[in-house]
Structure formats: structure tokens, C-alpha cells
Amino acid sequence: MNSWEKILEHLEKNISPQSFSTWLQPARFSHEEGGVLYVQVPSETFRTWYHQHCAPQLQDALDGLGMGIERIEWI
């Protein structure tokens, strides 16, 4: 299981099923480098949605899962 899948597993418990399937499942793990997780997203709209609707949950996942990832970059 890659880091993004672990974060998704964590987020699935805290985000509505509809939002999870619409917004989070389309994102794909790209790679990790220097404490940054790179995740591919379909569009700028997705990036905006993440910042506006689930930034705290994403940070909680990063902090709580102890994977050594400091932040996520959407590509």
C-alpha cells in the first residue's frame, strides 16, 4: 500500500461517501520525494476543492499516520 492509499483509508472515515468517491478516488499516487507526496489529479478544480474542503483532514492524516510526509503536492 502506497502513502496515498494509506491517507485515503484514513480520510474515508472522515469524509462523506459521496465526496470521497467524487473528489478523492480519482486522485492517483505519483511519487514521494524529500518529505513531499506527489499526487496526480484530473484538474485545477480538484486542487481547489482539496484546499477548500479537506485541507485540515489531509494534514491530520499526514500528522497522524507518521509516514514522514510533510506535505502533499497536487500535480
CSV table of C-alpha atoms in Angstrom, one decimal:
chain,number,residue,atom,x,y,z
A,1,MET,CA,0.0,0.0,0.0
A,2,ASN,CA,1.5,3.3,-1.0
A,3,SER,CA,1.3,6.5,1.1
A,4,TRP,CA,-1.6,8.0,-0.8
A,5,GLU,CA,-3.7,4.8,-0.3
A,6,LYS,CA,-2.9,5.0,3.5
A,7,ILE,CA,-4.1,8.6,3.5
A,8,LEU,CA,-7.3,7.6,1.6
A,9,GLU,CA,-8.0,4.9,4.0
A,10,HIS,CA,-7.7,7.4,6.9
A,11,LEU,CA,-9.8,10.0,5.1
A,12,GLU,CA,-12.6,7.6,4.1
A,13,LYS,CA,-13.7,7.6,7.8
A,14,ASN,CA,-14.0,11.4,8.0
A,15,ILE,CA,-15.4,12.4,4.6
A,16,SER,CA,-18.9,11.7,3.2
A,17,PRO,CA,-19.0,8.8,0.9
A,18,GLN,CA,-20.2,11.0,-2.0
A,19,SER,CA,-17.3,13.5,-1.6
A,20,PHE,CA,-14.8,10.7,-1.1
A,21,SER,CA,-15.8,8.9,-4.4
A,22,THR,CA,-16.2,12.1,-6.4
A,23,TRP,CA,-13.1,14.0,-5.2
A,24,LEU,CA,-10.6,11.7,-3.6
A,25,GLN,CA,-10.8,8.4,-5.5
A,26,PRO,CA,-9.8,10.0,-8.9
A,27,ALA,CA,-6.5,11.2,-7.4
A,28,ARG,CA,-3.5,8.9,-8.1
A,29,PHE,CA,-0.3,8.4,-6.3
A,30,SER,CA,2.7,9.7,-8.4
A,31,HIS,CA,5.8,9.6,-6.2
A,32,GLU,CA,7.4,10.7,-2.9
A,33,GLU,CA,10.5,12.8,-2.7
A,34,GLY,CA,12.1,14.7,0.2
A,35,GLY,CA,9.1,14.5,2.5
A,36,VAL,CA,6.6,15.5,-0.2
A,37,LEU,CA,3.9,13.2,-1.6
A,38,TYR,CA,3.0,14.0,-5.2
A,39,VAL,CA,-0.5,13.1,-6.2
A,40,GLN,CA,-1.9,13.4,-9.7
A,41,VAL,CA,-5.3,15.0,-10.0
A,42,PRO,CA,-7.6,15.4,-13.0
A,43,SER,CA,-7.8,19.2,-13.0
A,44,GLU,CA,-7.2,22.5,-11.2
A,45,THR,CA,-10.8,22.2,-9.9
A,46,PHE,CA,-9.7,19.2,-7.9
A,47,ARG,CA,-6.8,21.1,-6.4
A,48,THR,CA,-9.0,23.9,-5.3
A,49,TRP,CA,-11.5,21.6,-3.8
A,50,TYR,CA,-8.8,19.9,-1.7
A,51,HIS,CA,-7.6,23.2,-0.3
A,52,GLN,CA,-11.2,24.5,0.4
A,53,HIS,CA,-12.8,21.3,1.7
A,54,CYS,CA,-10.4,18.9,3.2
A,55,ALA,CA,-7.1,20.6,4.0
A,56,PRO,CA,-7.4,20.0,7.8
A,57,GLN,CA,-8.3,16.3,7.3
A,58,LEU,CA,-5.3,15.9,4.9
A,59,GLN,CA,-3.0,17.5,7.5
A,60,ASP,CA,-4.4,15.3,10.3
A,61,ALA,CA,-3.8,12.2,8.1
A,62,LEU,CA,-0.2,13.3,7.5
A,63,ASP,CA,0.4,14.1,11.2
A,64,GLY,CA,-1.3,11.0,12.5
A,65,LEU,CA,0.0,8.4,10.2
A,66,GLY,CA,3.6,9.1,10.9
A,67,MET,CA,4.9,8.4,7.3
A,68,GLY,CA,7.5,11.2,7.3
A,69,ILE,CA,5.5,13.2,4.7
A,70,GLU,CA,5.3,16.9,5.4
A,71,ARG,CA,3.0,18.0,2.6
A,72,ILE,CA,1.1,17.0,-0.5
A,73,GLU,CA,1.7,18.5,-3.9
A,74,TRP,CA,-1.1,18.1,-6.5
A,75,ILE,CA,0.2,17.6,-10.0
